[in-house]
């Protein structure tokens, strides 16, 4: 990803929004939030799901934000997600992490996930893609080298999920992900709060700031605990995965969306 | 969970009651490995007749299902807080 053009566009749009003199702003995903944070230190800004607000440089202390920014962190429950992978793929010995090398949010998750997976006895390998052009080929390579693929919250990969699914399915390579929406797009499973719920909580927190009930400086960044299990049954079947009853009974079964366009 | 497609780059929410919100939305779409930026700007404002109207700006890094779901959640969270008479209208870019 060439961030230059994108970041300048986000900066321009942030300025346009600030010029409208809004009572509050909301940044959805890390790049947009950073752009807003650079544009105003006065107008309240809600993090609409930023995975690692500290690494992103928008909040110094999650419990005491202190400035004009608070909101929701969508840091995924990586340990639970990798444990779910082991339940579904008890024979798996290795995991490959697919992510975009330019996304600070993805890098921070992969570092955590890598350490967790090693503790669980899995061999790990990182596959950072520099651009969307390499995603298809990288998934092919991963399918030959690791027992399953794990994808963190990553915009570039999320945007290319139909490609990931297509290539992984060719080789019957299971894909475990960090977000429910990516399961719908053809990954096998996740355990996480839904993306929608991250947004809902952000909207509610924003309403409290707007009404004067709370202030950004003294409102801790909200971090979700746990989440729901999402299983794509069709993908599980395709990969020859028998979902244990203990997992199945609490799971939300989702289908596939053909495309995200 | 909402399965509603949320492709529209601009969304306007007007709601009556305490935490009233008017939403100005900006979505920047960009794609990995491409220098060209597809921008679907933005900036629709609506005026609510109600007293205490608030204006909100939302900026989204790009459009894909995960972020679009968050976006829909934010709008619904604002509407929920605004209780009754909330209304959303979408307008093309």
GROMACS .gro file of C-alpha atoms in nm:
model
  354
    1UNK     CA    1   0.000   0.000   0.000
    2UNK     CA    2   0.126   0.338  -0.092
    3UNK     CA    3   0.005   0.546   0.196
    4UNK     CA    4   0.098   0.884   0.059
    5UNK     CA    5  -0.197   0.957  -0.160
    6UNK     CA    6  -0.437   0.790   0.078
    7UNK     CA    7  -0.318   0.968   0.388
    8UNK     CA    8  -0.330   1.305   0.217
    9UNK     CA    9  -0.683   1.232   0.099
   10UNK     CA   10  -0.786   1.138   0.452
   11UNK     CA   11  -0.622   1.457   0.579
   12UNK     CA   12  -0.811   1.666   0.323
   13UNK     CA   13  -1.140   1.506   0.412
   14UNK     CA   14  -1.071   1.552   0.783
   15UNK     CA   15  -1.021   1.922   0.718
   16UNK     CA   16  -1.346   1.935   0.520
   17UNK     CA   17  -1.533   1.775   0.807
   18UNK     CA   18  -1.377   2.006   1.066
   19UNK     CA   19  -1.467   2.308   0.851
   20UNK     CA   20  -1.832   2.209   0.889
   21UNK     CA   21  -1.791   2.270   1.262
   22UNK     CA   22  -1.933   1.940   1.384
   23UNK     CA   23  -2.009   1.880   1.753
   24UNK     CA   24  -1.823   1.550   1.740
   25UNK     CA   25  -1.629   1.336   1.497
   26UNK     CA   26  -1.589   0.963   1.452
   27UNK     CA   27  -1.299   0.784   1.287
   28UNK     CA   28  -1.368   0.436   1.156
   29UNK     CA   29  -1.043   0.235   1.141
   30UNK     CA   30  -0.696   0.354   1.224
   31UNK     CA   31  -0.606   0.566   0.920
   32UNK     CA   32  -0.918   0.780   0.935
   33UNK     CA   33  -0.884   0.828   1.311
   34UNK     CA   34  -0.521   0.936   1.284
   35UNK     CA   35  -0.617   1.189   1.016
   36UNK     CA   36  -0.893   1.334   1.234
   37UNK     CA   37  -0.663   1.343   1.538
   38UNK     CA   38  -0.408   1.542   1.340
   39UNK     CA   39  -0.672   1.790   1.231
   40UNK     CA   40  -0.833   1.895   1.558
   41UNK     CA   41  -0.739   1.893   1.924
   42UNK     CA   42  -1.071   2.051   2.031
   43UNK     CA   43  -1.363   1.870   1.870
   44UNK     CA   44  -1.440   1.539   2.045
   45UNK     CA   45  -1.329   1.240   1.837
   46UNK     CA   46  -1.466   0.890   1.887
   47UNK     CA   47  -1.254   0.592   1.796
   48UNK     CA   48  -1.490   0.381   1.588
   49UNK     CA   49  -1.293   0.064   1.632
   50UNK     CA   50  -0.921   0.126   1.640
   51UNK     CA   51  -0.732  -0.192   1.724
   52UNK     CA   52  -0.439  -0.039   1.906
   53UNK     CA   53  -0.500   0.329   1.987
   54UNK     CA   54  -0.164   0.361   2.163
   55UNK     CA   55   0.041   0.217   1.876
   56UNK     CA   56  -0.162   0.439   1.643
   57UNK     CA   57  -0.053   0.737   1.850
   58UNK     CA   58  -0.403   0.874   1.908
   59UNK     CA   59  -0.440   0.797   2.281
   60UNK     CA   60  -0.163   0.780   2.540
   61UNK     CA   61  -0.351   0.599   2.818
   62UNK     CA   62  -0.661   0.388   2.751
   63UNK     CA   63  -0.798   0.438   3.104
   64UNK     CA   64  -0.730   0.812   3.113
   65UNK     CA   65  -0.743   0.948   2.758
   66UNK     CA   66  -0.698   1.306   2.884
   67UNK     CA   67  -0.769   1.478   2.553
   68UNK     CA   68  -1.040   1.505   2.291
   69UNK     CA   69  -1.027   1.138   2.192
   70UNK     CA   70  -1.192   0.825   2.334
   71UNK     CA   71  -1.412   0.548   2.197
   72UNK     CA   72  -1.394   0.179   2.122
   73UNK     CA   73  -1.094  -0.044   2.066
   74UNK     CA   74  -1.170  -0.347   1.853
   75UNK     CA   75  -0.864  -0.540   1.963
   76UNK     CA   76  -0.964  -0.897   1.884
   77UNK     CA   77  -0.950  -1.182   2.139
   78UNK     CA   78  -0.650  -1.339   1.966
   79UNK     CA   79  -0.593  -1.613   2.224
   80UNK     CA   80  -0.955  -1.728   2.205
   81UNK     CA   81  -0.937  -1.714   1.827
   82UNK     CA   82  -0.628  -1.933   1.811
   83UNK     CA   83  -0.777  -2.172   2.068
   84UNK     CA   84  -1.086  -2.198   1.849
   85UNK     CA   85  -0.859  -2.279   1.556
   86UNK     CA   86  -0.703  -2.563   1.756
   87UNK     CA   87  -1.044  -2.703   1.846
   88UNK     CA   88  -1.146  -2.702   1.481
   89UNK     CA   89  -0.807  -2.816   1.350
   90UNK     CA   90  -0.665  -3.045   1.619
   91UNK     CA   91  -0.401  -3.183   1.382
   92UNK     CA   92  -0.267  -2.844   1.276
   93UNK     CA   93   0.098  -2.789   1.363
   94UNK     CA   94   0.163  -2.458   1.193
   95UNK     CA   95  -0.008  -2.127   1.133
   96UNK     CA   96   0.071  -1.851   0.886
   97UNK     CA   97  -0.024  -1.489   0.951
   98UNK     CA   98  -0.147  -1.297   0.648
   99UNK     CA   99  -0.140  -0.918   0.684
  100UNK     CA  100  -0.044  -0.592   0.521
  101UNK     CA  101   0.302  -0.471   0.617
  102UNK     CA  102   0.192  -0.105   0.616
  103UNK     CA  103  -0.084  -0.131   0.874
  104UNK     CA  104   0.024  -0.054   1.229
  105UNK     CA  105  -0.295  -0.216   1.361
  106UNK     CA  106  -0.221  -0.543   1.183
  107UNK     CA  107   0.144  -0.557   1.282
  108UNK     CA  108   0.063  -0.515   1.648
  109UNK     CA  109  -0.192  -0.798   1.636
  110UNK     CA  110   0.042  -1.032   1.451
  111UNK     CA  111   0.313  -0.981   1.710
  112UNK     CA  112   0.073  -1.079   1.988
  113UNK     CA  113  -0.081  -1.366   1.795
  114UNK     CA  114   0.258  -1.503   1.702
  115UNK     CA  115   0.366  -1.518   2.067
  116UNK     CA  116   0.038  -1.682   2.171
  117UNK     CA  117   0.053  -1.942   1.895
  118UNK     CA  118   0.411  -2.036   1.987
  119UNK     CA  119   0.304  -2.089   2.348
  120UNK     CA  120   0.031  -2.317   2.221
  121UNK     CA  121   0.294  -2.527   2.048
  122UNK     CA  122   0.230  -2.410   1.693
  123UNK     CA  123   0.499  -2.324   1.444
  124UNK     CA  124   0.443  -1.976   1.312
  125UNK     CA  125   0.530  -1.791   0.997
  126UNK     CA  126   0.452  -1.432   0.902
  127UNK     CA  127   0.345  -1.338   0.552
  128UNK     CA  128   0.336  -0.962   0.515
  129UNK     CA  129   0.206  -0.847   0.179
  130UNK     CA  130   0.321  -0.511   0.048
  131UNK     CA  131   0.025  -0.465  -0.188
  132UNK     CA  132  -0.301  -0.625  -0.292
  133UNK     CA  133  -0.136  -0.756  -0.608
  134UNK     CA  134   0.056  -1.010  -0.403
  135UNK     CA  135  -0.236  -1.145  -0.200
  136UNK     CA  136  -0.346  -1.426  -0.434
  137UNK     CA  137   0.007  -1.557  -0.479
  138UNK     CA  138   0.084  -1.528  -0.108
  139UNK     CA  139  -0.224  -1.733  -0.018
  140UNK     CA  140  -0.109  -2.003  -0.263
  141UNK     CA  141   0.235  -2.013  -0.105
  142UNK     CA  142   0.089  -2.021   0.245
  143UNK     CA  143  -0.140  -2.310   0.152
  144UNK     CA  144   0.168  -2.516   0.071
  145UNK     CA  145   0.367  -2.414   0.377
  146UNK     CA  146   0.132  -2.391   0.677
  147UNK     CA  147  -0.165  -2.589   0.807
  148UNK     CA  148  -0.393  -2.290   0.838
  149UNK     CA  149  -0.401  -1.917   0.773
  150UNK     CA  150  -0.483  -1.656   1.036
  151UNK     CA  151  -0.586  -1.304   0.935
  152UNK     CA  152  -0.601  -1.023   1.193
  153UNK     CA  153  -0.811  -0.707   1.159
  154UNK     CA  154  -0.645  -0.568   0.850
  155UNK     CA  155  -0.806  -0.335   0.598
  156UNK     CA  156  -0.609  -0.441   0.294
  157UNK     CA  157  -0.679  -0.809   0.349
  158UNK     CA  158  -1.042  -0.750   0.448
  159UNK     CA  159  -1.084  -0.560   0.125
  160UNK     CA  160  -0.947  -0.858  -0.068
  161UNK     CA  161  -1.133  -1.136   0.113
  162UNK     CA  162  -1.303  -1.272  -0.202
  163UNK     CA  163  -0.955  -1.328  -0.350
  164UNK     CA  164  -0.829  -1.489  -0.029
  165UNK     CA  165  -1.128  -1.723  -0.017
  166UNK     CA  166  -1.097  -1.817  -0.381
  167UNK     CA  167  -0.730  -1.911  -0.353
  168UNK     CA  168  -0.761  -2.085  -0.015
  169UNK     CA  169  -1.054  -2.294  -0.135
  170UNK     CA  170  -0.855  -2.421  -0.432
  171UNK     CA  171  -0.614  -2.588  -0.192
  172UNK     CA  172  -0.860  -2.655   0.089
  173UNK     CA  173  -0.658  -2.434   0.321
  174UNK     CA  174  -0.858  -2.334   0.631
  175UNK     CA  175  -0.869  -1.961   0.710
  176UNK     CA  176  -0.935  -1.836   1.062
  177UNK     CA  177  -0.998  -1.463   1.100
  178UNK     CA  178  -1.045  -1.184   1.352
  179UNK     CA  179  -1.379  -1.044   1.233
  180UNK     CA  180  -1.726  -1.191   1.182
  181UNK     CA  181  -1.770  -1.016   0.848
  182UNK     CA  182  -1.471  -1.205   0.708
  183UNK     CA  183  -1.631  -1.537   0.805
  184UNK     CA  184  -1.932  -1.440   0.599
  185UNK     CA  185  -1.694  -1.375   0.312
  186UNK     CA  186  -1.555  -1.725   0.317
  187UNK     CA  187  -1.325  -1.779   0.614
  188UNK     CA  188  -1.400  -2.081   0.833
  189UNK     CA  189  -1.446  -1.923   1.175
  190UNK     CA  190  -1.380  -1.657   1.435
  191UNK     CA  191  -1.471  -1.572   1.789
  192UNK     CA  192  -1.520  -1.199   1.840
  193UNK     CA  193  -1.774  -0.931   1.911
  194UNK     CA  194  -1.947  -0.845   1.582
  195UNK     CA  195  -1.817  -0.548   1.386
  196UNK     CA  196  -2.168  -0.406   1.412
  197UNK     CA  197  -2.153  -0.418   1.792
  198UNK     CA  198  -1.824  -0.224   1.791
  199UNK     CA  199  -2.001   0.047   1.594
  200UNK     CA  200  -2.313   0.039   1.809
  201UNK     CA  201  -2.109   0.096   2.126
  202UNK     CA  202  -1.919   0.379   1.956
  203UNK     CA  203  -2.245   0.548   1.858
  204UNK     CA  204  -2.381   0.519   2.211
  205UNK     CA  205  -2.062   0.665   2.361
  206UNK     CA  206  -2.077   0.946   2.108
  207UNK     CA  207  -2.435   1.028   2.203
  208UNK     CA  208  -2.327   1.057   2.568
  209UNK     CA  209  -2.051   1.300   2.473
  210UNK     CA  210  -2.293   1.501   2.257
  211UNK     CA  211  -2.548   1.530   2.534
  212UNK     CA  212  -2.280   1.640   2.782
  213UNK     CA  213  -2.327   1.332   2.999
  214UNK     CA  214  -1.963   1.234   2.954
  215UNK     CA  215  -1.638   1.394   2.841
  216UNK     CA  216  -1.375   1.238   2.618
  217UNK     CA  217  -1.087   1.321   2.854
  218UNK     CA  218  -1.235   1.125   3.145
  219UNK     CA  219  -1.403   0.840   2.956
  220UNK     CA  220  -1.183   0.529   2.926
  221UNK     CA  221  -1.147   0.367   2.586
  222UNK     CA  222  -1.395   0.078   2.582
  223UNK     CA  223  -1.247  -0.267   2.525
  224UNK     CA  224  -1.481  -0.560   2.463
  225UNK     CA  225  -1.434  -0.893   2.638
  226UNK     CA  226  -1.507  -1.223   2.468
  227UNK     CA  227  -1.745  -1.245   2.178
  228UNK     CA  228  -1.950  -1.491   1.976
  229UNK     CA  229  -1.830  -1.786   1.773
  230UNK     CA  230  -1.904  -1.751   1.403
  231UNK     CA  231  -1.877  -2.057   1.178
  232UNK     CA  232  -1.911  -2.074   0.802
  233UNK     CA  233  -2.050  -2.426   0.772
  234UNK     CA  234  -2.002  -2.446   0.398
  235UNK     CA  235  -1.633  -2.361   0.434
  236UNK     CA  236  -1.592  -2.599   0.728
  237UNK     CA  237  -1.739  -2.879   0.517
  238UNK     CA  238  -1.522  -2.790   0.220
  239UNK     CA  239  -1.212  -2.813   0.437
  240UNK     CA  240  -1.322  -3.143   0.590
  241UNK     CA  241  -1.359  -2.990   0.934
  242UNK     CA  242  -1.589  -3.154   1.183
  243UNK     CA  243  -1.706  -2.883   1.417
  244UNK     CA  244  -1.721  -3.030   1.771
  245UNK     CA  245  -2.068  -3.018   1.929
  246UNK     CA  246  -1.931  -2.813   2.216
  247UNK     CA  247  -1.832  -2.541   1.967
  248UNK     CA  248  -2.136  -2.581   1.745
  249UNK     CA  249  -2.396  -2.536   2.016
  250UNK     CA  250  -2.296  -2.175   2.087
  251UNK     CA  251  -2.195  -2.081   1.735
  252UNK     CA  252  -2.363  -1.846   1.496
  253UNK     CA  253  -2.372  -2.011   1.156
  254UNK     CA  254  -2.318  -1.774   0.869
  255UNK     CA  255  -2.321  -1.808   0.493
  256UNK     CA  256  -2.112  -1.649   0.229
  257UNK     CA  257  -2.152  -1.321   0.058
  258UNK     CA  258  -2.042  -1.340  -0.298
  259UNK     CA  259  -1.853  -1.017  -0.304
  260UNK     CA  260  -1.782  -0.710  -0.101
  261UNK     CA  261  -1.819  -0.471  -0.387
  262UNK     CA  262  -2.725  -0.842   1.354
  263UNK     CA  263  -2.785  -0.610   1.069
  264UNK     CA  264  -2.722  -0.754   0.730
  265UNK     CA  265  -2.821  -0.439   0.558
  266UNK     CA  266  -2.595  -0.327   0.283
  267UNK     CA  267  -2.435   0.001   0.361
  268UNK     CA  268  -2.269   0.115   0.046
  269UNK     CA  269  -2.373   0.475   0.044
  270UNK     CA  270  -2.085   0.710   0.106
  271UNK     CA  271  -2.300   0.976   0.257
  272UNK     CA  272  -2.541   0.927   0.535
  273UNK     CA  273  -2.759   1.174   0.706
  274UNK     CA  274  -2.921   1.108   1.035
  275UNK     CA  275  -3.168   1.343   1.181
  276UNK     CA  276  -3.320   1.265   1.509
  277UNK     CA  277  -3.544   1.444   1.747
  278UNK     CA  278  -3.492   1.436   2.123
  279UNK     CA  279  -3.201   1.510   2.356
  280UNK     CA  280  -2.897   1.370   2.185
  281UNK     CA  281  -2.998   1.479   1.843
  282UNK     CA  282  -2.761   1.403   1.567
  283UNK     CA  283  -2.705   1.526   1.219
  284UNK     CA  284  -2.442   1.320   1.055
  285UNK     CA  285  -2.194   1.436   0.801
  286UNK     CA  286  -2.018   1.141   0.656
  287UNK     CA  287  -1.698   1.107   0.466
  288UNK     CA  288  -1.579   0.781   0.326
  289UNK     CA  289  -1.242   0.759   0.166
  290UNK     CA  290  -1.187   0.447  -0.030
  291UNK     CA  291  -0.842   0.345  -0.125
  292UNK     CA  292  -0.693   0.029  -0.251
  293UNK     CA  293  -0.367  -0.138  -0.183
  294UNK     CA  294  -0.104  -0.095  -0.445
  295UNK     CA  295  -0.286   0.169  -0.637
  296UNK     CA  296  -0.184   0.528  -0.644
  297UNK     CA  297  -0.518   0.647  -0.761
  298UNK     CA  298  -0.754   0.724  -0.485
  299UNK     CA  299  -1.119   0.658  -0.531
  300UNK     CA  300  -1.279   0.920  -0.326
  301UNK     CA  301  -1.645   0.931  -0.275
  302UNK     CA  302  -1.674   1.251  -0.087
  303UNK     CA  303  -1.898   1.349   0.114
  304UNK     CA  304  -2.045   1.616   0.318
  305UNK     CA  305  -2.415   1.608   0.317
  306UNK     CA  306  -2.580   1.807   0.584
  307UNK     CA  307  -2.931   1.803   0.699
  308UNK     CA  308  -3.102   2.047   0.919
  309UNK     CA  309  -3.336   1.928   1.182
  310UNK     CA  310  -3.600   2.166   1.299
  311UNK     CA  311  -3.566   2.041   1.650
  312UNK     CA  312  -3.388   2.238   1.913
  313UNK     CA  313  -3.055   2.102   2.027
  314UNK     CA  314  -2.953   1.957   1.695
  315UNK     CA  315  -2.601   1.821   1.690
  316UNK     CA  316  -2.379   1.773   1.390
  317UNK     CA  317  -2.150   1.474   1.363
  318UNK     CA  318  -1.881   1.390   1.111
  319UNK     CA  319  -1.779   1.033   1.035
  320UNK     CA  320  -1.464   0.949   0.842
  321UNK     CA  321  -1.403   0.592   0.728
  322UNK     CA  322  -1.067   0.472   0.600
  323UNK     CA  323  -1.213   0.266   0.318
  324UNK     CA  324  -1.520   0.067   0.231
  325UNK     CA  325  -1.527  -0.306   0.300
  326UNK     CA  326  -1.783  -0.516   0.488
  327UNK     CA  327  -1.607  -0.501   0.827
  328UNK     CA  328  -1.587  -0.123   0.832
  329UNK     CA  329  -1.928  -0.079   0.672
  330UNK     CA  330  -2.079  -0.282   0.956
  331UNK     CA  331  -1.906  -0.061   1.213
  332UNK     CA  332  -2.040   0.244   1.029
  333UNK     CA  333  -2.395   0.108   1.039
  334UNK     CA  334  -2.351   0.035   1.409
  335UNK     CA  335  -2.239   0.393   1.483
  336UNK     CA  336  -2.545   0.534   1.307
  337UNK     CA  337  -2.776   0.292   1.489
  338UNK     CA  338  -2.605   0.365   1.823
  339UNK     CA  339  -2.669   0.737   1.776
  340UNK     CA  340  -3.028   0.671   1.675
  341UNK     CA  341  -3.083   0.440   1.970
  342UNK     CA  342  -2.961   0.709   2.208
  343UNK     CA  343  -3.185   0.960   2.041
  344UNK     CA  344  -3.480   0.728   2.115
  345UNK     CA  345  -3.789   0.798   1.910
  346UNK     CA  346  -3.829   0.974   1.581
  347UNK     CA  347  -3.483   0.902   1.444
  348UNK     CA  348  -3.457   0.890   1.072
  349UNK     CA  349  -3.181   0.803   0.834
  350UNK     CA  350  -3.162   0.904   0.477
  351UNK     CA  351  -2.890   0.818   0.234
  352UNK     CA  352  -2.784   1.038  -0.046
  353UNK     CA  353  -2.558   0.951  -0.335
  354UNK     CA  354  -2.213   1.101  -0.345
   0.00000   0.00000   0.00000
